[in-house]
PDB file of C-alpha atoms in Angstrom:
ATOM      1  CA  UNK A   1      21.940  20.019  -8.563  1.00  0.00           C
ATOM      2  CA  UNK A   2      19.353  17.472  -9.654  1.00  0.00           C
ATOM      3  CA  UNK A   3      17.501  15.597  -6.931  1.00  0.00           C
ATOM      4  CA  UNK A   4      17.217  12.287  -8.839  1.00  0.00           C
ATOM      5  CA  UNK A   5      20.747  11.381  -9.931  1.00  0.00           C
ATOM      6  CA  UNK A   6      20.576   7.810 -11.192  1.00  0.00           C
ATOM      7  CA  UNK A   7      17.874   5.237 -11.891  1.00  0.00           C
ATOM      8  CA  UNK A   8      17.749   1.658 -13.106  1.00  0.00           C
ATOM      9  CA  UNK A   9      15.326  -1.179 -13.731  1.00  0.00           C
ATOM     10  CA  UNK A  10      16.308  -4.607 -12.436  1.00  0.00           C
ATOM     11  CA  UNK A  11      14.880  -8.111 -12.355  1.00  0.00           C
ATOM     12  CA  UNK A  12      13.772  -8.936  -8.823  1.00  0.00           C
ATOM     13  CA  UNK A  13      14.638 -12.613  -8.629  1.00  0.00           C
ATOM     14  CA  UNK A  14      18.353 -12.201  -9.368  1.00  0.00           C
ATOM     15  CA  UNK A  15      19.058  -8.455  -9.495  1.00  0.00           C
ATOM     16  CA  UNK A  16      19.904  -8.520 -13.213  1.00  0.00           C
ATOM     17  CA  UNK A  17      20.053  -4.901 -14.475  1.00  0.00           C
ATOM     18  CA  UNK A  18      17.681  -4.491 -17.407  1.00  0.00           C
ATOM     19  CA  UNK A  19      18.125  -0.790 -18.161  1.00  0.00           C
ATOM     20  CA  UNK A  20      19.689   2.268 -16.532  1.00  0.00           C
ATOM     21  CA  UNK A  21      20.079   6.000 -16.924  1.00  0.00           C
ATOM     22  CA  UNK A  22      23.346   7.527 -18.081  1.00  0.00           C
ATOM     23  CA  UNK A  23      25.762   8.064 -15.203  1.00  0.00           C
ATOM     24  CA  UNK A  24      27.100  11.628 -15.138  1.00  0.00           C
ATOM     25  CA  UNK A  25      28.608  11.482 -11.657  1.00  0.00           C
ATOM     26  CA  UNK A  26      32.048  10.040 -10.949  1.00  0.00           C
ATOM     27  CA  UNK A  27      32.907  11.187  -7.441  1.00  0.00           C
ATOM     28  CA  UNK A  28      34.178   8.560  -5.028  1.00  0.00           C
ATOM     29  CA  UNK A  29      31.118   8.907  -2.808  1.00  0.00           C
ATOM     30  CA  UNK A  30      28.731   8.448  -5.719  1.00  0.00           C
ATOM     31  CA  UNK A  31      30.610   5.397  -7.002  1.00  0.00           C
ATOM     32  CA  UNK A  32      30.371   3.906  -3.526  1.00  0.00           C
ATOM     33  CA  UNK A  33      26.610   4.454  -3.401  1.00  0.00           C
ATOM     34  CA  UNK A  34      26.324   2.821  -6.832  1.00  0.00           C
ATOM     35  CA  UNK A  35      28.154  -0.230  -5.501  1.00  0.00           C
ATOM     36  CA  UNK A  36      25.765  -0.455  -2.570  1.00  0.00           C
ATOM     37  CA  UNK A  37      22.767  -0.142  -4.895  1.00  0.00           C
ATOM     38  CA  UNK A  38      24.023  -3.140  -6.899  1.00  0.00           C
ATOM     39  CA  UNK A  39      24.346  -5.134  -3.691  1.00  0.00           C
ATOM     40  CA  UNK A  40      20.796  -4.258  -2.668  1.00  0.00           C
ATOM     41  CA  UNK A  41      19.523  -5.253  -6.116  1.00  0.00           C
ATOM     42  CA  UNK A  42      20.764  -8.798  -5.537  1.00  0.00           C
ATOM     43  CA  UNK A  43      18.540  -9.059  -2.437  1.00  0.00           C
ATOM     44  CA  UNK A  44      15.320  -7.491  -3.730  1.00  0.00           C
ATOM     45  CA  UNK A  45      13.407 -10.790  -3.635  1.00  0.00           C
ATOM     46  CA  UNK A  46      13.550 -10.667   0.175  1.00  0.00           C
ATOM     47  CA  UNK A  47      12.527  -7.031   0.502  1.00  0.00           C
ATOM     48  CA  UNK A  48       9.013  -5.525   0.753  1.00  0.00           C
ATOM     49  CA  UNK A  49       7.549  -3.508  -2.102  1.00  0.00           C
ATOM     50  CA  UNK A  50       9.201  -0.253  -1.059  1.00  0.00           C
ATOM     51  CA  UNK A  51      12.349   0.598   0.810  1.00  0.00           C
ATOM     52  CA  UNK A  52      14.892   3.336   1.415  1.00  0.00           C
ATOM     53  CA  UNK A  53      18.499   3.446   2.549  1.00  0.00           C
ATOM     54  CA  UNK A  54      19.457   6.886   3.819  1.00  0.00           C
ATOM     55  CA  UNK A  55      23.009   8.195   3.643  1.00  0.00           C
ATOM     56  CA  UNK A  56      24.600  11.543   4.471  1.00  0.00           C
ATOM     57  CA  UNK A  57      24.438  13.069   0.981  1.00  0.00           C
ATOM     58  CA  UNK A  58      22.668  10.368  -1.033  1.00  0.00           C
ATOM     59  CA  UNK A  59      19.740   8.005  -0.585  1.00  0.00           C
ATOM     60  CA  UNK A  60      18.746   4.787  -2.315  1.00  0.00           C
ATOM     61  CA  UNK A  61      15.050   4.154  -2.935  1.00  0.00           C
ATOM     62  CA  UNK A  62      13.479   1.093  -4.540  1.00  0.00           C
ATOM     63  CA  UNK A  63       9.981   0.043  -5.538  1.00  0.00           C
ATOM     64  CA  UNK A  64       9.089  -3.410  -6.862  1.00  0.00           C
ATOM     65  CA  UNK A  65       6.083  -5.339  -8.072  1.00  0.00           C
ATOM     66  CA  UNK A  66       6.088  -8.726  -9.744  1.00  0.00           C
ATOM     67  CA  UNK A  67       9.519  -9.508 -11.204  1.00  0.00           C
ATOM     68  CA  UNK A  68      10.437  -5.892 -11.983  1.00  0.00           C
ATOM     69  CA  UNK A  69      11.915  -3.350  -9.595  1.00  0.00           C
ATOM     70  CA  UNK A  70      12.979   0.252 -10.099  1.00  0.00           C
ATOM     71  CA  UNK A  71      15.788   1.761  -8.067  1.00  0.00           C
ATOM     72  CA  UNK A  72      17.115   5.285  -7.769  1.00  0.00           C
ATOM     73  CA  UNK A  73      19.917   7.237  -6.167  1.00  0.00           C
ATOM     74  CA  UNK A  74      18.695  10.633  -4.991  1.00  0.00           C
ATOM     75  CA  UNK A  75      20.239  13.572  -3.196  1.00  0.00           C
ATOM     76  CA  UNK A  76      19.349  13.989   0.465  1.00  0.00           C
ATOM     77  CA  UNK A  77      17.146  16.968  -0.536  1.00  0.00           C
ATOM     78  CA  UNK A  78      14.778  14.778  -2.545  1.00  0.00           C
ATOM     79  CA  UNK A  79      11.468  14.099  -0.702  1.00  0.00           C
ATOM     80  CA  UNK A  80      10.628  10.409  -0.330  1.00  0.00           C
ATOM     81  CA  UNK A  81       7.218  10.978  -1.944  1.00  0.00           C
ATOM     82  CA  UNK A  82       8.857  12.380  -5.079  1.00  0.00           C
ATOM     83  CA  UNK A  83      11.356   9.507  -5.236  1.00  0.00           C
ATOM     84  CA  UNK A  84       8.636   6.848  -5.010  1.00  0.00           C
ATOM     85  CA  UNK A  85       6.380   8.740  -7.408  1.00  0.00           C
ATOM     86  CA  UNK A  86       9.266   8.720  -9.893  1.00  0.00           C
ATOM     87  CA  UNK A  87       9.934   5.004  -9.334  1.00  0.00           C
ATOM     88  CA  UNK A  88       6.298   4.004  -9.803  1.00  0.00           C
ATOM     89  CA  UNK A  89       6.063   6.063 -12.976  1.00  0.00           C
ATOM     90  CA  UNK A  90       9.198   4.338 -14.243  1.00  0.00           C
ATOM     91  CA  UNK A  91       7.823   0.913 -13.297  1.00  0.00           C
ATOM     92  CA  UNK A  92       4.573   1.640 -15.099  1.00  0.00           C
ATOM     93  CA  UNK A  93       6.387   2.812 -18.238  1.00  0.00           C
ATOM     94  CA  UNK A  94       8.601  -0.293 -18.301  1.00  0.00           C
ATOM     95  CA  UNK A  95       5.829  -2.844 -17.719  1.00  0.00           C
ATOM     96  CA  UNK A  96       3.744  -1.159 -20.408  1.00  0.00           C
ATOM     97  CA  UNK A  97       6.614  -1.665 -22.865  1.00  0.00           C
ATOM     98  CA  UNK A  98       7.799  -5.177 -21.927  1.00  0.00           C
ATOM     99  CA  UNK A  99       5.797  -8.158 -20.711  1.00  0.00           C
ATOM    100  CA  UNK A 100       6.786 -10.670 -18.045  1.00  0.00           C
ATOM    101  CA  UNK A 101       7.986 -13.176 -20.657  1.00  0.00           C
ATOM    102  CA  UNK A 102      10.544 -10.742 -22.071  1.00  0.00           C
ATOM    103  CA  UNK A 103      11.789  -9.934 -18.590  1.00  0.00           C
ATOM    104  CA  UNK A 104      12.029 -13.598 -17.650  1.00  0.00           C
ATOM    105  CA  UNK A 105      13.968 -14.525 -20.797  1.00  0.00           C
ATOM    106  CA  UNK A 106      16.540 -11.738 -20.459  1.00  0.00           C
ATOM    107  CA  UNK A 107      19.936 -13.396 -20.128  1.00  0.00           C
ATOM    108  CA  UNK A 108      22.434 -10.521 -20.272  1.00  0.00           C
ATOM    109  CA  UNK A 109      22.755  -7.230 -18.386  1.00  0.00           C
ATOM    110  CA  UNK A 110      21.036  -4.188 -19.898  1.00  0.00           C
ATOM    111  CA  UNK A 111      19.064  -6.277 -22.377  1.00  0.00           C
ATOM    112  CA  UNK A 112      16.581  -3.430 -22.792  1.00  0.00           C
ATOM    113  CA  UNK A 113      19.100  -0.756 -23.665  1.00  0.00           C
ATOM    114  CA  UNK A 114      16.544   1.157 -25.722  1.00  0.00           C
ATOM    115  CA  UNK A 115      14.579   1.887 -22.544  1.00  0.00           C
ATOM    116  CA  UNK A 116      17.469   4.021 -21.255  1.00  0.00           C
ATOM    117  CA  UNK A 117      16.108   7.022 -23.129  1.00  0.00           C
ATOM    118  CA  UNK A 118      12.751   6.646 -21.370  1.00  0.00           C
ATOM    119  CA  UNK A 119      14.495   6.607 -17.994  1.00  0.00           C
ATOM    120  CA  UNK A 120      16.367   9.778 -18.928  1.00  0.00           C
ATOM    121  CA  UNK A 121      13.127  11.437 -20.025  1.00  0.00           C
ATOM    122  CA  UNK A 122      11.241  10.527 -16.826  1.00  0.00           C
ATOM    123  CA  UNK A 123      14.218  11.520 -14.668  1.00  0.00           C
ATOM    124  CA  UNK A 124      14.510  14.893 -16.409  1.00  0.00           C
ATOM    125  CA  UNK A 125      10.778  15.452 -15.990  1.00  0.00           C
ATOM    126  CA  UNK A 126      10.855  14.907 -12.222  1.00  0.00           C
ATOM    127  CA  UNK A 127      14.036  16.924 -11.779  1.00  0.00           C
ATOM    128  CA  UNK A 128      12.825  20.008 -13.597  1.00  0.00           C
ATOM    129  CA  UNK A 129       9.029  19.986 -13.570  1.00  0.00           C
ATOM    130  CA  UNK A 130       7.199  22.277 -11.182  1.00  0.00           C
ATOM    131  CA  UNK A 131       5.948  20.511  -8.057  1.00  0.00           C
ATOM    132  CA  UNK A 132       2.495  21.959  -8.659  1.00  0.00           C
ATOM    133  CA  UNK A 133       2.240  19.910 -11.867  1.00  0.00           C
ATOM    134  CA  UNK A 134       2.577  16.638  -9.970  1.00  0.00           C
ATOM    135  CA  UNK A 135       1.099  17.858  -6.693  1.00  0.00           C
ATOM    136  CA  UNK A 136      -1.878  15.474  -6.650  1.00  0.00           C
ATOM    137  CA  UNK A 137       0.328  12.496  -7.435  1.00  0.00           C
ATOM    138  CA  UNK A 138       2.772  13.435  -4.684  1.00  0.00           C
ATOM    139  CA  UNK A 139      -0.082  13.805  -2.197  1.00  0.00           C
ATOM    140  CA  UNK A 140      -1.386  10.351  -3.095  1.00  0.00           C
ATOM    141  CA  UNK A 141       2.035   8.750  -2.693  1.00  0.00           C
ATOM    142  CA  UNK A 142       2.586  10.613   0.598  1.00  0.00           C
ATOM    143  CA  UNK A 143      -0.703   9.274   1.948  1.00  0.00           C
ATOM    144  CA  UNK A 144       0.388   5.739   1.042  1.00  0.00           C
ATOM    145  CA  UNK A 145       3.753   6.266   2.745  1.00  0.00           C
ATOM    146  CA  UNK A 146       2.010   7.549   5.877  1.00  0.00           C
ATOM    147  CA  UNK A 147      -0.150   4.408   6.022  1.00  0.00           C
ATOM    148  CA  UNK A 148       2.540   1.924   4.932  1.00  0.00           C
ATOM    149  CA  UNK A 149       6.022   3.391   5.393  1.00  0.00           C
ATOM    150  CA  UNK A 150       8.812   1.939   3.244  1.00  0.00           C
ATOM    151  CA  UNK A 151      11.310  -0.462   4.795  1.00  0.00           C
ATOM    152  CA  UNK A 152      13.909   1.616   6.585  1.00  0.00           C
ATOM    153  CA  UNK A 153      17.477   0.526   5.817  1.00  0.00           C
ATOM    154  CA  UNK A 154      20.829   2.123   6.411  1.00  0.00           C
ATOM    155  CA  UNK A 155      23.679   2.039   3.938  1.00  0.00           C
ATOM    156  CA  UNK A 156      25.449  -0.312   6.348  1.00  0.00           C
ATOM    157  CA  UNK A 157      22.649  -2.819   5.689  1.00  0.00           C
ATOM    158  CA  UNK A 158      23.995  -3.236   2.166  1.00  0.00           C
ATOM    159  CA  UNK A 159      27.223  -4.611   3.614  1.00  0.00           C
ATOM    160  CA  UNK A 160      25.175  -6.916   5.820  1.00  0.00           C
ATOM    161  CA  UNK A 161      23.277  -8.062   2.731  1.00  0.00           C
ATOM    162  CA  UNK A 162      26.586  -8.853   1.061  1.00  0.00           C
ATOM    163  CA  UNK A 163      27.544 -10.872   4.111  1.00  0.00           C
ATOM    164  CA  UNK A 164      24.297 -12.849   3.889  1.00  0.00           C
ATOM    165  CA  UNK A 165      25.163 -13.962   0.373  1.00  0.00           C
ATOM    166  CA  UNK A 166      28.463 -15.255   1.686  1.00  0.00           C
ATOM    167  CA  UNK A 167      26.664 -17.141   4.445  1.00  0.00           C
ATOM    168  CA  UNK A 168      27.980 -15.011   7.322  1.00  0.00           C
ATOM    169  CA  UNK A 169      25.001 -13.266   8.844  1.00  0.00           C
ATOM    170  CA  UNK A 170      21.282 -12.605   8.617  1.00  0.00           C
ATOM    171  CA  UNK A 171      19.771  -9.242   7.957  1.00  0.00           C
ATOM    172  CA  UNK A 172      16.642  -7.827   9.584  1.00  0.00           C
ATOM    173  CA  UNK A 173      14.191  -5.612   7.743  1.00  0.00           C
ATOM    174  CA  UNK A 174      11.028  -3.897   8.823  1.00  0.00           C
ATOM    175  CA  UNK A 175       8.155  -5.326   6.811  1.00  0.00           C
ATOM    176  CA  UNK A 176       6.342  -2.607   4.887  1.00  0.00           C
ATOM    177  CA  UNK A 177       3.998  -4.115   2.312  1.00  0.00           C
ATOM    178  CA  UNK A 178       2.066  -1.806   0.080  1.00  0.00           C
ATOM    179  CA  UNK A 179      -1.551  -2.900  -0.208  1.00  0.00           C
ATOM    180  CA  UNK A 180      -4.053  -1.588  -2.708  1.00  0.00           C
ATOM    181  CA  UNK A 181      -7.603  -2.815  -2.984  1.00  0.00           C
ATOM    182  CA  UNK A 182      -9.654  -3.329  -6.105  1.00  0.00           C
ATOM    183  CA  UNK A 183     -11.924  -0.397  -7.054  1.00  0.00           C
ATOM    184  CA  UNK A 184     -15.151   0.039  -5.092  1.00  0.00           C
ATOM    185  CA  UNK A 185     -18.152  -1.400  -6.950  1.00  0.00           C
ATOM    186  CA  UNK A 186     -21.694  -0.038  -7.121  1.00  0.00           C
ATOM    187  CA  UNK A 187     -22.922  -2.923  -4.941  1.00  0.00           C
ATOM    188  CA  UNK A 188     -20.136  -2.145  -2.526  1.00  0.00           C
ATOM    189  CA  UNK A 189     -21.257   1.477  -2.276  1.00  0.00           C
ATOM    190  CA  UNK A 190     -24.821   0.261  -1.637  1.00  0.00           C
ATOM    191  CA  UNK A 191     -23.601  -2.009   1.167  1.00  0.00           C
ATOM    192  CA  UNK A 192     -21.717   0.920   2.728  1.00  0.00           C
ATOM    193  CA  UNK A 193     -24.788   3.170   2.627  1.00  0.00           C
ATOM    194  CA  UNK A 194     -27.042   0.496   4.126  1.00  0.00           C
ATOM    195  CA  UNK A 195     -24.443  -0.351   6.761  1.00  0.00           C
ATOM    196  CA  UNK A 196     -24.137   3.290   7.799  1.00  0.00           C
ATOM    197  CA  UNK A 197     -27.920   3.533   7.991  1.00  0.00           C
ATOM    198  CA  UNK A 198     -28.110   0.414  10.203  1.00  0.00           C
ATOM    199  CA  UNK A 199     -25.320   1.779  12.398  1.00  0.00           C
ATOM    200  CA  UNK A 200     -27.187   5.073  12.797  1.00  0.00           C
ATOM    201  CA  UNK A 201     -30.436   3.281  13.716  1.00  0.00           C
ATOM    202  CA  UNK A 202     -28.628   1.161  16.310  1.00  0.00           C
ATOM    203  CA  UNK A 203     -26.880   4.190  17.807  1.00  0.00           C
ATOM    204  CA  UNK A 204     -30.061   6.283  18.015  1.00  0.00           C
ATOM    205  CA  UNK A 205     -32.060   3.464  19.632  1.00  0.00           C
ATOM    206  CA  UNK A 206     -29.210   2.628  21.999  1.00  0.00           C
ATOM    207  CA  UNK A 207     -28.751   6.224  23.167  1.00  0.00           C
ATOM    208  CA  UNK A 208     -32.504   6.718  23.522  1.00  0.00           C
ATOM    209  CA  UNK A 209     -32.760   3.596  25.647  1.00  0.00           C
ATOM    210  CA  UNK A 210     -29.738   4.608  27.738  1.00  0.00           C
ATOM    211  CA  UNK A 211     -31.325   7.970  28.555  1.00  0.00           C
ATOM    212  CA  UNK A 212     -34.157   6.149  30.310  1.00  0.00           C
ATOM    213  CA  UNK A 213     -32.093   3.316  31.799  1.00  0.00           C
ATOM    214  CA  UNK A 214     -32.063   4.926  35.243  1.00  0.00           C
ATOM    215  CA  UNK A 215     -35.862   4.683  35.459  1.00  0.00           C
ATOM    216  CA  UNK A 216     -36.221   1.060  34.334  1.00  0.00           C
ATOM    217  CA  UNK A 217     -35.034  -2.374  35.397  1.00  0.00           C
ATOM    218  CA  UNK A 218     -31.451  -3.490  34.958  1.00  0.00           C
ATOM    219  CA  UNK A 219     -32.539  -5.851  32.162  1.00  0.00           C
ATOM    220  CA  UNK A 220     -32.518  -2.814  29.896  1.00  0.00           C
ATOM    221  CA  UNK A 221     -28.698  -2.782  30.035  1.00  0.00           C
ATOM    222  CA  UNK A 222     -28.677  -5.919  27.881  1.00  0.00           C
ATOM    223  CA  UNK A 223     -30.887  -4.197  25.322  1.00  0.00           C
ATOM    224  CA  UNK A 224     -28.609  -1.140  25.280  1.00  0.00           C
ATOM    225  CA  UNK A 225     -25.576  -3.348  24.602  1.00  0.00           C
ATOM    226  CA  UNK A 226     -27.532  -5.216  21.933  1.00  0.00           C
ATOM    227  CA  UNK A 227     -27.936  -1.898  20.106  1.00  0.00           C
ATOM    228  CA  UNK A 228     -24.447  -0.489  20.658  1.00  0.00           C
ATOM    229  CA  UNK A 229     -22.424  -3.636  19.854  1.00  0.00           C
ATOM    230  CA  UNK A 230     -24.014  -4.021  16.391  1.00  0.00           C
ATOM    231  CA  UNK A 231     -23.445  -0.275  15.893  1.00  0.00           C
ATOM    232  CA  UNK A 232     -19.701  -0.771  16.431  1.00  0.00           C
ATOM    233  CA  UNK A 233     -19.759  -3.906  14.258  1.00  0.00           C
ATOM    234  CA  UNK A 234     -21.434  -2.014  11.387  1.00  0.00           C
ATOM    235  CA  UNK A 235     -18.817   0.743  11.495  1.00  0.00           C
ATOM    236  CA  UNK A 236     -16.018  -1.822  11.554  1.00  0.00           C
ATOM    237  CA  UNK A 237     -17.564  -3.595   8.561  1.00  0.00           C
ATOM    238  CA  UNK A 238     -17.330  -0.327   6.636  1.00  0.00           C
ATOM    239  CA  UNK A 239     -13.660  -0.052   7.585  1.00  0.00           C
ATOM    240  CA  UNK A 240     -12.939  -3.645   6.520  1.00  0.00           C
ATOM    241  CA  UNK A 241     -14.509  -2.993   3.132  1.00  0.00           C
ATOM    242  CA  UNK A 242     -12.599   0.220   2.483  1.00  0.00           C
ATOM    243  CA  UNK A 243      -9.174  -0.809   3.818  1.00  0.00           C
ATOM    244  CA  UNK A 244      -7.089  -3.956   3.834  1.00  0.00           C
ATOM    245  CA  UNK A 245      -6.680  -5.635   7.225  1.00  0.00           C
ATOM    246  CA  UNK A 246      -4.837  -8.853   8.198  1.00  0.00           C
ATOM    247  CA  UNK A 247      -7.016 -11.821   9.262  1.00  0.00           C
ATOM    248  CA  UNK A 248      -9.873 -10.212   7.377  1.00  0.00           C
ATOM    249  CA  UNK A 249     -12.039 -13.357   7.209  1.00  0.00           C
ATOM    250  CA  UNK A 250     -11.915 -13.896  10.975  1.00  0.00           C
ATOM    251  CA  UNK A 251     -12.848 -10.274  11.653  1.00  0.00           C
ATOM    252  CA  UNK A 252     -15.724 -10.430   9.150  1.00  0.00           C
ATOM    253  CA  UNK A 253     -17.148 -13.548  10.821  1.00  0.00           C
ATOM    254  CA  UNK A 254     -16.914 -11.939  14.280  1.00  0.00           C
ATOM    255  CA  UNK A 255     -18.669  -8.767  13.110  1.00  0.00           C
ATOM    256  CA  UNK A 256     -21.395 -10.778  11.379  1.00  0.00           C
ATOM    257  CA  UNK A 257     -22.009 -12.881  14.504  1.00  0.00           C
ATOM    258  CA  UNK A 258     -22.164  -9.753  16.678  1.00  0.00           C
ATOM    259  CA  UNK A 259     -24.816  -8.180  14.453  1.00  0.00           C
ATOM    260  CA  UNK A 260     -26.871 -11.364  14.136  1.00  0.00           C
ATOM    261  CA  UNK A 261     -26.814 -12.179  17.869  1.00  0.00           C
ATOM    262  CA  UNK A 262     -27.556  -8.572  18.804  1.00  0.00           C
ATOM    263  CA  UNK A 263     -30.606  -8.421  16.573  1.00  0.00           C
ATOM    264  CA  UNK A 264     -31.897 -11.818  17.714  1.00  0.00           C
ATOM    265  CA  UNK A 265     -31.600 -10.588  21.314  1.00  0.00           C
ATOM    266  CA  UNK A 266     -33.673  -7.538  20.383  1.00  0.00           C
ATOM    267  CA  UNK A 267     -36.649  -9.664  19.299  1.00  0.00           C
ATOM    268  CA  UNK A 268     -39.591  -7.867  20.840  1.00  0.00           C
ATOM    269  CA  UNK A 269     -38.096  -4.396  20.460  1.00  0.00           C
ATOM    270  CA  UNK A 270     -37.837  -4.995  16.711  1.00  0.00           C
ATOM    271  CA  UNK A 271     -40.273  -6.856  14.515  1.00  0.00           C
ATOM    272  CA  UNK A 272     -39.227  -9.761  12.297  1.00  0.00           C
ATOM    273  CA  UNK A 273     -38.821  -7.642   9.158  1.00  0.00           C
ATOM    274  CA  UNK A 274     -36.559  -5.152  10.904  1.00  0.00           C
ATOM    275  CA  UNK A 275     -34.370  -7.971  12.243  1.00  0.00           C
ATOM    276  CA  UNK A 276     -34.171  -9.605   8.807  1.00  0.00           C
ATOM    277  CA  UNK A 277     -33.241  -6.249   7.260  1.00  0.00           C
ATOM    278  CA  UNK A 278     -30.331  -5.680   9.652  1.00  0.00           C
ATOM    279  CA  UNK A 279     -29.080  -9.252   9.277  1.00  0.00           C
ATOM    280  CA  UNK A 280     -29.448  -9.089   5.489  1.00  0.00           C
ATOM    281  CA  UNK A 281     -27.378  -5.903   5.316  1.00  0.00           C
ATOM    282  CA  UNK A 282     -24.729  -7.562   7.503  1.00  0.00           C
ATOM    283  CA  UNK A 283     -24.533 -10.559   5.136  1.00  0.00           C
ATOM    284  CA  UNK A 284     -24.333  -8.277   2.088  1.00  0.00           C
ATOM    285  CA  UNK A 285     -21.528  -6.259   3.648  1.00  0.00           C
ATOM    286  CA  UNK A 286     -19.652  -9.419   4.650  1.00  0.00           C
ATOM    287  CA  UNK A 287     -19.880 -10.741   1.114  1.00  0.00           C
ATOM    288  CA  UNK A 288     -18.616  -7.468  -0.346  1.00  0.00           C
ATOM    289  CA  UNK A 289     -15.679  -7.380   2.072  1.00  0.00           C
ATOM    290  CA  UNK A 290     -14.583 -10.927   1.270  1.00  0.00           C
ATOM    291  CA  UNK A 291     -14.924 -10.516  -2.505  1.00  0.00           C
ATOM    292  CA  UNK A 292     -12.945  -7.257  -2.690  1.00  0.00           C
ATOM    293  CA  UNK A 293      -9.390  -8.414  -3.268  1.00  0.00           C
ATOM    294  CA  UNK A 294      -5.946  -6.856  -3.377  1.00  0.00           C
ATOM    295  CA  UNK A 295      -4.690  -5.695  -6.736  1.00  0.00           C
ATOM    296  CA  UNK A 296      -1.288  -5.133  -8.273  1.00  0.00           C
ATOM    297  CA  UNK A 297      -0.029  -1.660  -7.448  1.00  0.00           C
ATOM    298  CA  UNK A 298      -0.327   0.892 -10.210  1.00  0.00           C
ATOM    299  CA  UNK A 299       0.903   4.382 -10.658  1.00  0.00           C
ATOM    300  CA  UNK A 300      -1.070   7.555 -11.165  1.00  0.00           C
ATOM    301  CA  UNK A 301       2.115   9.594 -11.516  1.00  0.00           C
ATOM    302  CA  UNK A 302       2.016  10.683 -15.154  1.00  0.00           C
ATOM    303  CA  UNK A 303       4.927  12.036 -17.161  1.00  0.00           C
TER     304      UNK A 303
END
């Protein structure tokens, strides 16, 4: 039995079906899961980028970006990574064929009927291709799911969603945004290297000073902290550049202040040029963090 049973492309803002695979299954349970998928499609605008509704024998998975979402019904044996890899491939194929204007102007269901054959082709590929052929893509998707799990729904949530549209109740979802940063630039790599070097210098000096702290005055404790706090700040700057974090601007300012104040405090243990170097690297790293933005999610899952 195939693991991916049905797939469709819908418009996010109103759940309008744009294209769908041929339906070969007519059991009562499958028809019920199809009905629930249609109900979920009407609520996609309020969902995060990825989500799953797990049933006993079937699961619904969806992945959206912009005004286009891809949805699938899979057997319970289908790994989540494969389902989302399939959906992102489908999304990429559709958006490469139709622009946002075409999607926005669609006024009738299944306006892009000719795309059905592409859905069938991609679905067949994922159902029958060897896992080793898409192993790297599955690993990448699995890593993303580990960091940002999809919204976890139950099939009963689809009935709740239907009740929301009738004004009866409110549904709760776990937020699970999927963030991807712009590619790392050459200047960004330079800032990382310099930041790691500054962190290493701070750590070495701090440890060296701590080894002799028992033989000197207690004022040395301040100097030790002035080395170790900027060390932690440098490492955290590297993290902020590589990965998205909420309240990023506030964290960048705090790290920059920690490094600047620590190096000013160390005047006497470091000369002016050394202090300016550390502060300059901190400013460069802060600039690189704030200029590296989120990007639209793309798919590396080829067909």
